[in-house]
mmCIF file of C-alpha atoms in Angstrom:
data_model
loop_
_atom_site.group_PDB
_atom_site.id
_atom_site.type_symbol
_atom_site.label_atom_id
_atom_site.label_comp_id
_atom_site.label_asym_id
_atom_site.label_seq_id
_atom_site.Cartn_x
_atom_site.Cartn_y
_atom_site.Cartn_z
ATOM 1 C CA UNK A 1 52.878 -28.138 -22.320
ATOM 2 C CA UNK A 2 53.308 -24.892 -20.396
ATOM 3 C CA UNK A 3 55.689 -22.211 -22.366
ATOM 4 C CA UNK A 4 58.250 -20.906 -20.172
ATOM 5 C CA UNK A 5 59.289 -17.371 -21.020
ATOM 6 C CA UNK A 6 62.637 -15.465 -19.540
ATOM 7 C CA UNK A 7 62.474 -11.758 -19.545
ATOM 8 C CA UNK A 8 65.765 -10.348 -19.878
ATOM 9 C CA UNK A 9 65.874 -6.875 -17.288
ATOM 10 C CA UNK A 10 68.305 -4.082 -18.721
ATOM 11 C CA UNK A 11 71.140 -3.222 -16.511
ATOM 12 C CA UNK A 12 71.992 0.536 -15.197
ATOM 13 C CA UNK A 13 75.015 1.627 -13.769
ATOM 14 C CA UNK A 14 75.018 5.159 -11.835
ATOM 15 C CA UNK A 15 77.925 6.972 -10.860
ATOM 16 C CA UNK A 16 77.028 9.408 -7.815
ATOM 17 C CA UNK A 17 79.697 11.323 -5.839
ATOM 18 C CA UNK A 18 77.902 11.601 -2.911
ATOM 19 C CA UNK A 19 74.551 9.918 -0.878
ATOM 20 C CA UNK A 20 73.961 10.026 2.495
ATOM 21 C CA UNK A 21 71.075 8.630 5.000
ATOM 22 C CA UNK A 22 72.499 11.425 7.370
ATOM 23 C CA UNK A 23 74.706 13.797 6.121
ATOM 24 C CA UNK A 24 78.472 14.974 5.848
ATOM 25 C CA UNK A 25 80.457 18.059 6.036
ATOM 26 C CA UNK A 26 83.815 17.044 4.507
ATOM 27 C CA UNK A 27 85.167 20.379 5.034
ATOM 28 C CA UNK A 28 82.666 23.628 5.100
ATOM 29 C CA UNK A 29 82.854 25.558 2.252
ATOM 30 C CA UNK A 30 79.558 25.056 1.279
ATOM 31 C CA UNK A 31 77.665 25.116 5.052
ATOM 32 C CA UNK A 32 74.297 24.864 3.782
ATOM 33 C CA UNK A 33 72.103 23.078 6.078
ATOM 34 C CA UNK A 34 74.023 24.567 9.417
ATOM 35 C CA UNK A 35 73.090 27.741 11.655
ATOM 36 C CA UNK A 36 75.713 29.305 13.724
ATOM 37 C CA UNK A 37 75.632 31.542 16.598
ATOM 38 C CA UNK A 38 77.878 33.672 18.948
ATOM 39 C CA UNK A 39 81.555 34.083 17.044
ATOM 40 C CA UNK A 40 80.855 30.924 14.982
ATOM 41 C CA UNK A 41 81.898 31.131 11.568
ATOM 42 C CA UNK A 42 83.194 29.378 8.139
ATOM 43 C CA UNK A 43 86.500 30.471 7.876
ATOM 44 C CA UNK A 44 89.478 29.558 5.058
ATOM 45 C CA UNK A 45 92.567 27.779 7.035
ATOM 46 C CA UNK A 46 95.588 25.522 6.185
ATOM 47 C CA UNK A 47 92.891 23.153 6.833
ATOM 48 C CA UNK A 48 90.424 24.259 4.298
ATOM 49 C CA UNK A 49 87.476 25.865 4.968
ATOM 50 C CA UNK A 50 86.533 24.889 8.441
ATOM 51 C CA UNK A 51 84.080 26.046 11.086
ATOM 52 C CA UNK A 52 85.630 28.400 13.579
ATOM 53 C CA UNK A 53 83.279 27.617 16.656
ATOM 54 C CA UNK A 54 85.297 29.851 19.682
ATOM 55 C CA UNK A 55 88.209 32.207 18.389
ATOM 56 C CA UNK A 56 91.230 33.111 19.756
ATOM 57 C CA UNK A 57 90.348 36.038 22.088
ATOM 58 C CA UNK A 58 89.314 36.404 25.810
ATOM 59 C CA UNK A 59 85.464 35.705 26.377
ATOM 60 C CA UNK A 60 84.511 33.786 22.769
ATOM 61 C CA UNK A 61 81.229 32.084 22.680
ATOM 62 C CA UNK A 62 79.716 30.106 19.784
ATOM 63 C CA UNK A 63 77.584 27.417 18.487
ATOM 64 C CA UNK A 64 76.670 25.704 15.689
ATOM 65 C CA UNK A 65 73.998 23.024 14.670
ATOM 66 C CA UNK A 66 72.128 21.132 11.619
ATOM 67 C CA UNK A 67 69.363 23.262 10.521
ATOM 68 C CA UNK A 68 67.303 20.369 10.725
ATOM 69 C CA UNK A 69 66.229 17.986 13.704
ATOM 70 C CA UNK A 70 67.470 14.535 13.489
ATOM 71 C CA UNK A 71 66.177 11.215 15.389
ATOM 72 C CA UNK A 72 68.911 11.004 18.530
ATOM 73 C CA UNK A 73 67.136 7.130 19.162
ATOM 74 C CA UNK A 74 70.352 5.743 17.819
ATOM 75 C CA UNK A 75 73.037 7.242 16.047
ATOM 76 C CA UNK A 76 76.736 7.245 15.499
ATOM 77 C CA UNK A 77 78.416 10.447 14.613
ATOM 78 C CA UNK A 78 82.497 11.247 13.504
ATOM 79 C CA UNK A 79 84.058 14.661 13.372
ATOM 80 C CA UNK A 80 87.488 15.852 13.094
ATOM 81 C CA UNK A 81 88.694 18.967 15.510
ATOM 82 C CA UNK A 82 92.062 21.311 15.420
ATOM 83 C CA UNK A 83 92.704 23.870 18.253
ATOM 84 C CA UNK A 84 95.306 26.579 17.708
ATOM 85 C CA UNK A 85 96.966 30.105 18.380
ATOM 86 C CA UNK A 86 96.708 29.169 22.389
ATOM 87 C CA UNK A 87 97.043 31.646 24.562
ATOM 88 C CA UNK A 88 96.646 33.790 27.587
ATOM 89 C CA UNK A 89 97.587 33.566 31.619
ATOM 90 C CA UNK A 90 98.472 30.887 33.586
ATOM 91 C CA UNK A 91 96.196 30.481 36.506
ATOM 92 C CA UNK A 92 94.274 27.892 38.129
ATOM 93 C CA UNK A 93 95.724 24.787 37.977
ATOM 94 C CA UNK A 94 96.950 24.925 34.362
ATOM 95 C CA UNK A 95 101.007 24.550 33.587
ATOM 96 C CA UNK A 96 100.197 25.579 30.100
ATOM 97 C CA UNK A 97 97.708 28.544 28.649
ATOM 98 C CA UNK A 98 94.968 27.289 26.442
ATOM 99 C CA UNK A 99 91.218 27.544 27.717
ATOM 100 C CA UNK A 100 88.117 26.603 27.576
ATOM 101 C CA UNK A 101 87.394 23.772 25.214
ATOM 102 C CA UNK A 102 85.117 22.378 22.699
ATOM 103 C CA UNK A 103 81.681 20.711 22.819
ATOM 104 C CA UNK A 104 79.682 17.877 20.852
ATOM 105 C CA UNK A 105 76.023 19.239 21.405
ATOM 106 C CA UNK A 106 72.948 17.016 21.478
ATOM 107 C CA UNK A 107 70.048 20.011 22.552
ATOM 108 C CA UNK A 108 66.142 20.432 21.837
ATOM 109 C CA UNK A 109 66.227 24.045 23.253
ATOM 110 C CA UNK A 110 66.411 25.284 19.759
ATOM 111 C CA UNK A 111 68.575 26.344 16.989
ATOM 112 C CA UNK A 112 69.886 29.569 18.680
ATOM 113 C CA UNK A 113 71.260 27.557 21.734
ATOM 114 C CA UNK A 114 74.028 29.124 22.944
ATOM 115 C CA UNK A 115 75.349 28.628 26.481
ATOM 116 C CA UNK A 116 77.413 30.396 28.338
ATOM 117 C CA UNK A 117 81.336 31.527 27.811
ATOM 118 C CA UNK A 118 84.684 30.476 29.798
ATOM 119 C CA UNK A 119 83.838 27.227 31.469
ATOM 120 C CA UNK A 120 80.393 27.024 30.373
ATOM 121 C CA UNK A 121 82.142 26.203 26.936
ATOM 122 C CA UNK A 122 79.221 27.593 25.194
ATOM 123 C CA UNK A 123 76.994 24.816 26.305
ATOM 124 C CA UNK A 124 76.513 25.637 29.819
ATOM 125 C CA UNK A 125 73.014 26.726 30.773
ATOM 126 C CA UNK A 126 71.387 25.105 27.646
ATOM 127 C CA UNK A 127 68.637 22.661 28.727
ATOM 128 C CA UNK A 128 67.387 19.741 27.709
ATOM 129 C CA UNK A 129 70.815 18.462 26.579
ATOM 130 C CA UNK A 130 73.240 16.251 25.863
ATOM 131 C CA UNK A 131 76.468 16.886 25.855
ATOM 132 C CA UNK A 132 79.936 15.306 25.364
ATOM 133 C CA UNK A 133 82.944 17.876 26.120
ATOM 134 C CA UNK A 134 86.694 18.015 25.414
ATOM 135 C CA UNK A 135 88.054 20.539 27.853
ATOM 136 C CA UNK A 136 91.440 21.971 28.074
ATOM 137 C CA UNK A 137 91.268 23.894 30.931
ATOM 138 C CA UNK A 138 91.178 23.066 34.791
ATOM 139 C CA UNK A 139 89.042 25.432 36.733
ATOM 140 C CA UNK A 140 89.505 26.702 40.330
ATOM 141 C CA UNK A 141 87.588 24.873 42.566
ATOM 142 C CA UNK A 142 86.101 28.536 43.460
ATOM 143 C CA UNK A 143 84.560 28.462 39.474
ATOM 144 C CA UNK A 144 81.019 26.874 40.791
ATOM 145 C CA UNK A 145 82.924 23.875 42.370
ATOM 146 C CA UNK A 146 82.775 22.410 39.007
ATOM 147 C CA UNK A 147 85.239 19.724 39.518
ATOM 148 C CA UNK A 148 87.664 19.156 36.667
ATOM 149 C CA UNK A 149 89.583 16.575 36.926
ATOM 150 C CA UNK A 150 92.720 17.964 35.206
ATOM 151 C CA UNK A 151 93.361 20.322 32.066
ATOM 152 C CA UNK A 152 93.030 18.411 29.482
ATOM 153 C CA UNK A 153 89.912 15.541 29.686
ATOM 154 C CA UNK A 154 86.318 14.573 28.198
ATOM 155 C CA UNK A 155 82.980 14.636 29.698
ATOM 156 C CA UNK A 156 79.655 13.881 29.427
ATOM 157 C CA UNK A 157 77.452 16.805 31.190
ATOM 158 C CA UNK A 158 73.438 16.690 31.362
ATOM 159 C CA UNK A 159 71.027 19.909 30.815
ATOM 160 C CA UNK A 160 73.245 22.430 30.636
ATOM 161 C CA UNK A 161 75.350 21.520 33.681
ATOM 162 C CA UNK A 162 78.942 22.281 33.974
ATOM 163 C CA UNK A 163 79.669 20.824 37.480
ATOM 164 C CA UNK A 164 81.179 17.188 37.076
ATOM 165 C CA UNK A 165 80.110 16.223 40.493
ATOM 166 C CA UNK A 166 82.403 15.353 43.487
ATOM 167 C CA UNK A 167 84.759 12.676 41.928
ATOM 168 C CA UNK A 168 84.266 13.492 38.265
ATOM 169 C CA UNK A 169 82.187 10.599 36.933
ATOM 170 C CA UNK A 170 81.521 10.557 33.590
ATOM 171 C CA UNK A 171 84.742 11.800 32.682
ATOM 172 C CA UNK A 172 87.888 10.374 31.181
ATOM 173 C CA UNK A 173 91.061 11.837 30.975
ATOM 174 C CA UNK A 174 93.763 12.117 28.070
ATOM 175 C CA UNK A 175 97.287 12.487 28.171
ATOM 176 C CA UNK A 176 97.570 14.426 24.705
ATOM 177 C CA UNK A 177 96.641 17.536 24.479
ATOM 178 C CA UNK A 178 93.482 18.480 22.625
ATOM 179 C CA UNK A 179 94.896 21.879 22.316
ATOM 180 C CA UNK A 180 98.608 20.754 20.844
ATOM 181 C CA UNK A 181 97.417 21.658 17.396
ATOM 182 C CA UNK A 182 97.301 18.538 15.836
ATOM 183 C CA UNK A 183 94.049 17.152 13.952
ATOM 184 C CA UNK A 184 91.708 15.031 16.875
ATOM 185 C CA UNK A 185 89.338 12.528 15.208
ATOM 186 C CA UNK A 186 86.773 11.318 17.680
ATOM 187 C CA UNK A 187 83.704 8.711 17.154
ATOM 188 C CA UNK A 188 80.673 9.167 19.069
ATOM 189 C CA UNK A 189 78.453 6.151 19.191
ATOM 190 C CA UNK A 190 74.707 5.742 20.866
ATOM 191 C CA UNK A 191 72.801 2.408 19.988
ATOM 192 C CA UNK A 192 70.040 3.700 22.646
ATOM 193 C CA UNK A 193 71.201 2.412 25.704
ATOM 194 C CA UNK A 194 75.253 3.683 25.818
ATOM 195 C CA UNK A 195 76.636 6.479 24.502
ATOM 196 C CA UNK A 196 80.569 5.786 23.711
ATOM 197 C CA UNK A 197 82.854 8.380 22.857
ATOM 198 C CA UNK A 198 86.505 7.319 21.226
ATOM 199 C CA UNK A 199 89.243 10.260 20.239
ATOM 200 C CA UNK A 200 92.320 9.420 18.795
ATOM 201 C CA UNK A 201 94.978 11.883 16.656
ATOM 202 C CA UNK A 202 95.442 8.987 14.053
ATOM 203 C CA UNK A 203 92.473 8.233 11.869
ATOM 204 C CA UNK A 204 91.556 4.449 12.907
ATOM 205 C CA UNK A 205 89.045 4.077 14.927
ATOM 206 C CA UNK A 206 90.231 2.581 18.468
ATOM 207 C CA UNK A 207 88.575 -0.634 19.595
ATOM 208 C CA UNK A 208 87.413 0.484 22.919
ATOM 209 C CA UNK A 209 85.678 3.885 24.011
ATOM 210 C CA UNK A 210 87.778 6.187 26.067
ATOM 211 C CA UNK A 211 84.373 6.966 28.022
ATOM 212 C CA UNK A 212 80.609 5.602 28.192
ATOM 213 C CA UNK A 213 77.514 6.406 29.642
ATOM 214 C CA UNK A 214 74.301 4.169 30.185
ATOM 215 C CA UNK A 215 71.752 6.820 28.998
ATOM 216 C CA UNK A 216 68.491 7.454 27.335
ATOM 217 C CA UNK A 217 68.835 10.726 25.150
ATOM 218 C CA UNK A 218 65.277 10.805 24.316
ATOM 219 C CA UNK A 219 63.758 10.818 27.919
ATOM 220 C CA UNK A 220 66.256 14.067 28.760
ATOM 221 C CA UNK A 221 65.217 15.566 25.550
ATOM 222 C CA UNK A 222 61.656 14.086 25.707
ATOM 223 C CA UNK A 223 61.600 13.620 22.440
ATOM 224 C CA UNK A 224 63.397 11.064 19.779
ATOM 225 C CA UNK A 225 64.739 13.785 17.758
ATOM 226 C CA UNK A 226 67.003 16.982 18.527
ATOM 227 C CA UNK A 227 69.512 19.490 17.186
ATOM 228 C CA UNK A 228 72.962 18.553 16.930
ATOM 229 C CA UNK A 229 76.689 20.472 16.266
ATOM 230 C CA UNK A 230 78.795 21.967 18.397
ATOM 231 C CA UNK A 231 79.796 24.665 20.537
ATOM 232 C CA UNK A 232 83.177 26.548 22.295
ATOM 233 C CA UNK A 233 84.035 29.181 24.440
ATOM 234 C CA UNK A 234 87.336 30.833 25.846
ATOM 235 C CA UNK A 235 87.839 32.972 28.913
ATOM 236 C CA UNK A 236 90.713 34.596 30.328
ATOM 237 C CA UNK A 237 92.446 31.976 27.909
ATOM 238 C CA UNK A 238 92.180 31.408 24.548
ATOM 239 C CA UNK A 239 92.840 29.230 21.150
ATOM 240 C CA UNK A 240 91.148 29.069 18.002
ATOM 241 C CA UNK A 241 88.644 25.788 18.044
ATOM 242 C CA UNK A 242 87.948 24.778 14.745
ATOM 243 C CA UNK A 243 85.707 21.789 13.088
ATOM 244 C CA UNK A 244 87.058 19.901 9.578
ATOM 245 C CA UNK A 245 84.975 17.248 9.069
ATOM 246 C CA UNK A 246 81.519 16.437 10.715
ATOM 247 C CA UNK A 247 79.301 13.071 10.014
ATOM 248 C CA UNK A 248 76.345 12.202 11.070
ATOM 249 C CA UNK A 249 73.958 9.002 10.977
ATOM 250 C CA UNK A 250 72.100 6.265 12.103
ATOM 251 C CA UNK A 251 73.843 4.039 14.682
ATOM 252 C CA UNK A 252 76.412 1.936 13.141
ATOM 253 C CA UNK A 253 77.795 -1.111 14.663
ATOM 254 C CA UNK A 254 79.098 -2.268 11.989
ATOM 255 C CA UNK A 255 82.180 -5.553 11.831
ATOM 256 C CA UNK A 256 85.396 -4.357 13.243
ATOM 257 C CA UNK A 257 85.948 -1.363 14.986
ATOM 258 C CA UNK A 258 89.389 -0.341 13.183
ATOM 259 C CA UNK A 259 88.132 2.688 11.122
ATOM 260 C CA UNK A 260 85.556 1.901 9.243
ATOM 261 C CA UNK A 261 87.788 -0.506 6.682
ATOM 262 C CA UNK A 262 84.789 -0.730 3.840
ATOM 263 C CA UNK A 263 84.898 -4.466 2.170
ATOM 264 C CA UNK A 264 83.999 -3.299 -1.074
ATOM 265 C CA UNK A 265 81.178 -5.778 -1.635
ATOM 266 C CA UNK A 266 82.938 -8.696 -0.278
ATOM 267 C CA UNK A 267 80.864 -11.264 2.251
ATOM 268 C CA UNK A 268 80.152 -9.702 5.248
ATOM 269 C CA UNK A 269 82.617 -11.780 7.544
ATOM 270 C CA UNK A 270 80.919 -14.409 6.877
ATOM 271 C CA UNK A 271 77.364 -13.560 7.522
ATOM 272 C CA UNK A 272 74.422 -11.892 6.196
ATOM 273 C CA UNK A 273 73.504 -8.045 6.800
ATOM 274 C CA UNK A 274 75.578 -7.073 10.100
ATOM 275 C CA UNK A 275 74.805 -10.532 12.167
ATOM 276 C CA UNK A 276 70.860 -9.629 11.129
ATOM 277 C CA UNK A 277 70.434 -11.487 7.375
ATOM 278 C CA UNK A 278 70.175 -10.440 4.311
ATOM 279 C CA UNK A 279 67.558 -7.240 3.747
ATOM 280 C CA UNK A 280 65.074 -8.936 1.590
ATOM 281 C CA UNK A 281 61.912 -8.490 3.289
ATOM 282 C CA UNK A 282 62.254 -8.957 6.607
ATOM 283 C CA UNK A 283 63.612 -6.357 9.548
ATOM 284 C CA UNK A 284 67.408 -5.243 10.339
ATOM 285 C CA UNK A 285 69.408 -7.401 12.042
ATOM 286 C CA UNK A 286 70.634 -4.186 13.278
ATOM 287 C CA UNK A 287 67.147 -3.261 14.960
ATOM 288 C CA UNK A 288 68.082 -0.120 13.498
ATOM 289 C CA UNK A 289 67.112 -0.622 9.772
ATOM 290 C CA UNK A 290 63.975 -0.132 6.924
ATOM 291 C CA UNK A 291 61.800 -2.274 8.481
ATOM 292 C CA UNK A 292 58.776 -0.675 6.419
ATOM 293 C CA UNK A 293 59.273 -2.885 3.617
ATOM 294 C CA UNK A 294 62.033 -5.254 3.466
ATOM 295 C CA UNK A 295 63.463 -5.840 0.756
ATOM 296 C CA UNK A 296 64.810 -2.368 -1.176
ATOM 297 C CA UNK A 297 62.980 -3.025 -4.232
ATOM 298 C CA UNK A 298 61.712 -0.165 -6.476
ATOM 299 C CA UNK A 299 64.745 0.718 -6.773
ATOM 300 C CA UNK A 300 65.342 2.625 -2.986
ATOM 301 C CA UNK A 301 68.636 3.741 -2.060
ATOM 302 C CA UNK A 302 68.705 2.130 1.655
ATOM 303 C CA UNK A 303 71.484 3.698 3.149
ATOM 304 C CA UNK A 304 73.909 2.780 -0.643
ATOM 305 C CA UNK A 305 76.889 3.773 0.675
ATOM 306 C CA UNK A 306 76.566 2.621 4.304
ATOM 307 C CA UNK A 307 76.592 4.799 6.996
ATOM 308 C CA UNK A 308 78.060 7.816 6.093
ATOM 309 C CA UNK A 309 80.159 7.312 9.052
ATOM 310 C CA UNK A 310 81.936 5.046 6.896
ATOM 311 C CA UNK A 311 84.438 5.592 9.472
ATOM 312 C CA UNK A 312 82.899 4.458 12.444
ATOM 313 C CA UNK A 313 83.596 0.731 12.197
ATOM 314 C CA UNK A 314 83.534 -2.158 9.496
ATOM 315 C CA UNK A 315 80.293 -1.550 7.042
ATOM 316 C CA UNK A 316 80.143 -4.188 4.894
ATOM 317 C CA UNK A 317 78.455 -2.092 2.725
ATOM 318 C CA UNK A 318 76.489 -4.659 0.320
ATOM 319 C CA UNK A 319 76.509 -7.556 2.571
ATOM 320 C CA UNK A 320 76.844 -11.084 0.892
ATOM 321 C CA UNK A 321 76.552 -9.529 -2.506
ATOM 322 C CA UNK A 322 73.826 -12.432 -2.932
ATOM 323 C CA UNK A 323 71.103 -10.274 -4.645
ATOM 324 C CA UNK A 324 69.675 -8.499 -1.752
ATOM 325 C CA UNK A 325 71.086 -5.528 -0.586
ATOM 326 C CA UNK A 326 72.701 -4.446 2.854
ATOM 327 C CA UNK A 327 70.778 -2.120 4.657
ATOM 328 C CA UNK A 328 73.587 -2.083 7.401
ATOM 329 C CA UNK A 329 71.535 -0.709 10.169
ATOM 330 C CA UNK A 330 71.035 2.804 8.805
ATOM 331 C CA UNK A 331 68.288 3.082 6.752
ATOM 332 C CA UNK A 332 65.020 5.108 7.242
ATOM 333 C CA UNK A 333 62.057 3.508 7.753
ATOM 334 C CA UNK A 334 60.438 5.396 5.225
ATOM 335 C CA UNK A 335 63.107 5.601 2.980
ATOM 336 C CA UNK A 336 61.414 4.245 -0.398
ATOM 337 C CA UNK A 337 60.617 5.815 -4.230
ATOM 338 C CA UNK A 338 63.976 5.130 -5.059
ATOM 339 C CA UNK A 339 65.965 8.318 -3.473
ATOM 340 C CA UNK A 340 67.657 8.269 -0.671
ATOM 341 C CA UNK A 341 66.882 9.638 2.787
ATOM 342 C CA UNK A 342 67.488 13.218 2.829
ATOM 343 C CA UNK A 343 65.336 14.589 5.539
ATOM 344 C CA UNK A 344 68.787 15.720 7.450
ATOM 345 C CA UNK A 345 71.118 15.787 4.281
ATOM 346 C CA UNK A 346 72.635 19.315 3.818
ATOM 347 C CA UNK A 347 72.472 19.611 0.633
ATOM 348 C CA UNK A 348 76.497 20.370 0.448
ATOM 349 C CA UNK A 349 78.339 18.810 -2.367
ATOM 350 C CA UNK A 350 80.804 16.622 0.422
ATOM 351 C CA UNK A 351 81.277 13.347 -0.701
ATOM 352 C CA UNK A 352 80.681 10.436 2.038
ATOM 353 C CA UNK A 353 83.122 9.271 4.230
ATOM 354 C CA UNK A 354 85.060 6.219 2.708
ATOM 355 C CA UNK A 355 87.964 3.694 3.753
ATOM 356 C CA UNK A 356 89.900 5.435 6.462
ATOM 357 C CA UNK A 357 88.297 6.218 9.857
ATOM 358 C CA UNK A 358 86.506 9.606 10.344
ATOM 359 C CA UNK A 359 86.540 11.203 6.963
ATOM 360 C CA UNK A 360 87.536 10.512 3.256
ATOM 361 C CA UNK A 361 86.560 10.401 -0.553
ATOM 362 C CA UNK A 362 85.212 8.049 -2.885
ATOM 363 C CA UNK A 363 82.066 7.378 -4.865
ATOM 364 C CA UNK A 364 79.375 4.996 -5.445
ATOM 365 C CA UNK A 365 78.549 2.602 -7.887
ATOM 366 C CA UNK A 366 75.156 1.338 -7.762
ATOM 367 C CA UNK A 367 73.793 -1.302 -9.886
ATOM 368 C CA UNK A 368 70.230 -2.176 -10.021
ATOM 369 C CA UNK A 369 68.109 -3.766 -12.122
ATOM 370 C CA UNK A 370 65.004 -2.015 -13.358
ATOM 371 C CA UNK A 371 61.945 -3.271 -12.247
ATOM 372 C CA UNK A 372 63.457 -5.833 -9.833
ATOM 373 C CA UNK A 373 64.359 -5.736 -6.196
ATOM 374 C CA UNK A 374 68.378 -6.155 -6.891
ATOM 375 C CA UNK A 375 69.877 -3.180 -5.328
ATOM 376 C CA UNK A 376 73.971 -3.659 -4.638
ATOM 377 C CA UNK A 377 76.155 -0.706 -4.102
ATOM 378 C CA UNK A 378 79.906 -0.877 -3.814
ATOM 379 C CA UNK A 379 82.497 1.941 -2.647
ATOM 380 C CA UNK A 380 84.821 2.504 -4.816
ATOM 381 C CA UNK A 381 88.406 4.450 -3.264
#
């Protein structure tokens, strides 16, 4: 008669403010991690302590990045933007002063990229890049022919180019003002074969891009990983451009795209891990996940929290809650040990993004069992 014998496994629960595959910046006060450049600097606002990338004052320049190269394969990053204290002359085409604009830098030039000021919008000149631009100012045609399309619109510009082309392509136009002083939230998504940027001045994230570009980062970069922050510049006009919030991971494509609503646990409309099954031992359904080992056994914290971007789209952080856990796309391949990835992670004491859209609170209850390959993680907001 064979004996059958049960092992009982103890239970842990952990309580962690913060964990991030990528990292966060929920506000700047501690900007550990980050290099800045030109006029950039941390400074205390209404706002909190922000990142002040272009002042207000004629002929600004500034930049600033992660310390640390990330992969630019795939990845889906949120930040939230301000612009104030506009001023200056009215020239050009403009009906309102206000100039140059703010930049979402993707660059493997180095960490003391800085481009050029006025138009080039601190990003002009710097090569290989990427770039995705918000730009409140309409240049002369006589400015390098650079073709704006109007004062107030977003781009996508290549290798430190600032000339749109005849027509504009790759631009998209917005009737809001990015300098009207109200808080911008914009998602920037790249799943390796589009890059899709969305901007709104509520924090949900809207269902379709405003602009998109077929593109391969790494073949302009020629390389899969790069620096990435931001830069701004003023010229003859001016406002102050400031950054509040700043996230950064792997792609997420996560359920619906109507900020980043986090389903605490719950089944994963449905399905299994993001329309690719459960994580427990084979690869991602997300083609972007651990596929080094499977299953998150030993206790690995496989992206815990979801994308940090928890704001970029529905998570579904633990998946079907069946025993395996939801690696949602973001893990790192060699993401094991039990810690999680922190090869870009700041070290700043931000928590992750929750609930909203592009920023928030929360923490993170993670229950494993010792010994076993249970790993399930639920937001709590």
């Amino acid at each position: 008669m064979k004996r059958i014998i049960v092992l009982m496994s103890l239970v842990t629960v952990f309580v962690i403010p913060h964990i991030s595959q990528g990292f966060v910046y929920n506000g700047f006060s501690n900007a550990e991690g980050l290099t800045f450049n030109g006029d950039a600097s941390v400074e205390t606002t209404d706002d909190g302590a922000v990142v002040r990338v272009g002042w207000a004052q004629q002929y600004s320049v500034g930049s600033f990045y992660q310390s640390q190269a990330v992969s630019v394969s795939n990845f889906s990053s949120c930040f939230r933007f301000r612009v104030i204290d506009v001023g200056g002359v009215l020239n050009d085409y403009n009906s309102e002063p206000g100039a140059d604009g703010i930049a979402f830098v993707i660059q493997g030039e180095g960490l003391s990229a800085l481009g050029s000021d006025g138009y080039g919008m601190g990003y002009g000149g710097i090569t290989p890049s990427v770039v995705v631009e918000f730009d409140t100012w309409k240049n002369a045609e006589a400015d390098d022919n650079n073709n704006d399309p109007d004062s107030n619109h977003i781009g996508i510009m290549l290798n430190g180019n600032i000339n749109h082309g005849e027509g504009a392509p790759d631009t998209a136009s917005v009737e809001e003002r990015f300098d009207d002083g109200k808080i911008w939230y914009v998602w920037i998504d790249y799943d390796g074969q589009t890059l899709e940027v969305r901007a709104s001045q509520n924090d949900s994230k809207p269902a379709n891009p405003l602009l998109s570009k077929q593109i391969n980062i790494s073949d302009i970069l020629s390389a899969d990983t790069g620096y990435v922050g931001f830069s701004s510049a003023t010229g003859q006009d001016w406002g102050n451009y400031d950054v509040l919030y700043w996230s950064f991971d792997k792609f997420d494509n996560g359920g619906d795209n109507n900020g980043g609503d986090d389903n605490g646990g719950g089944d994963n409309n449905g399905g299994g891990d993001n329309g690719g099954g459960d994580n427990n031992g084979g690869d991602n359904g997300n083609g972007g996940g651990d596929s080094s080992g499977g299953d998150n056994g030993n206790g690995n914290i496989d992206n815990g929290g979801g994308s940090d971007n928890g704001n970029v789209g529905d998570n579904n952080n633990t998946g079907d809650n069946s025993g395996t856990a939801n690696d949602n796309g973001g893990s790192n391949s060699n993401n094991d040990n039990g810690s999680s990835d922190s090869s870009t992670n700041s070290g700043n004491d931000n928590a992750p993004a929750g609930g909203g859209g592009c920023g928030g609170g929360g923490i993170l209850v993670i229950l494993s069992i010792i010994g076993g390959a249970l790993l399930i993680t639920h937001r709590i907001e």
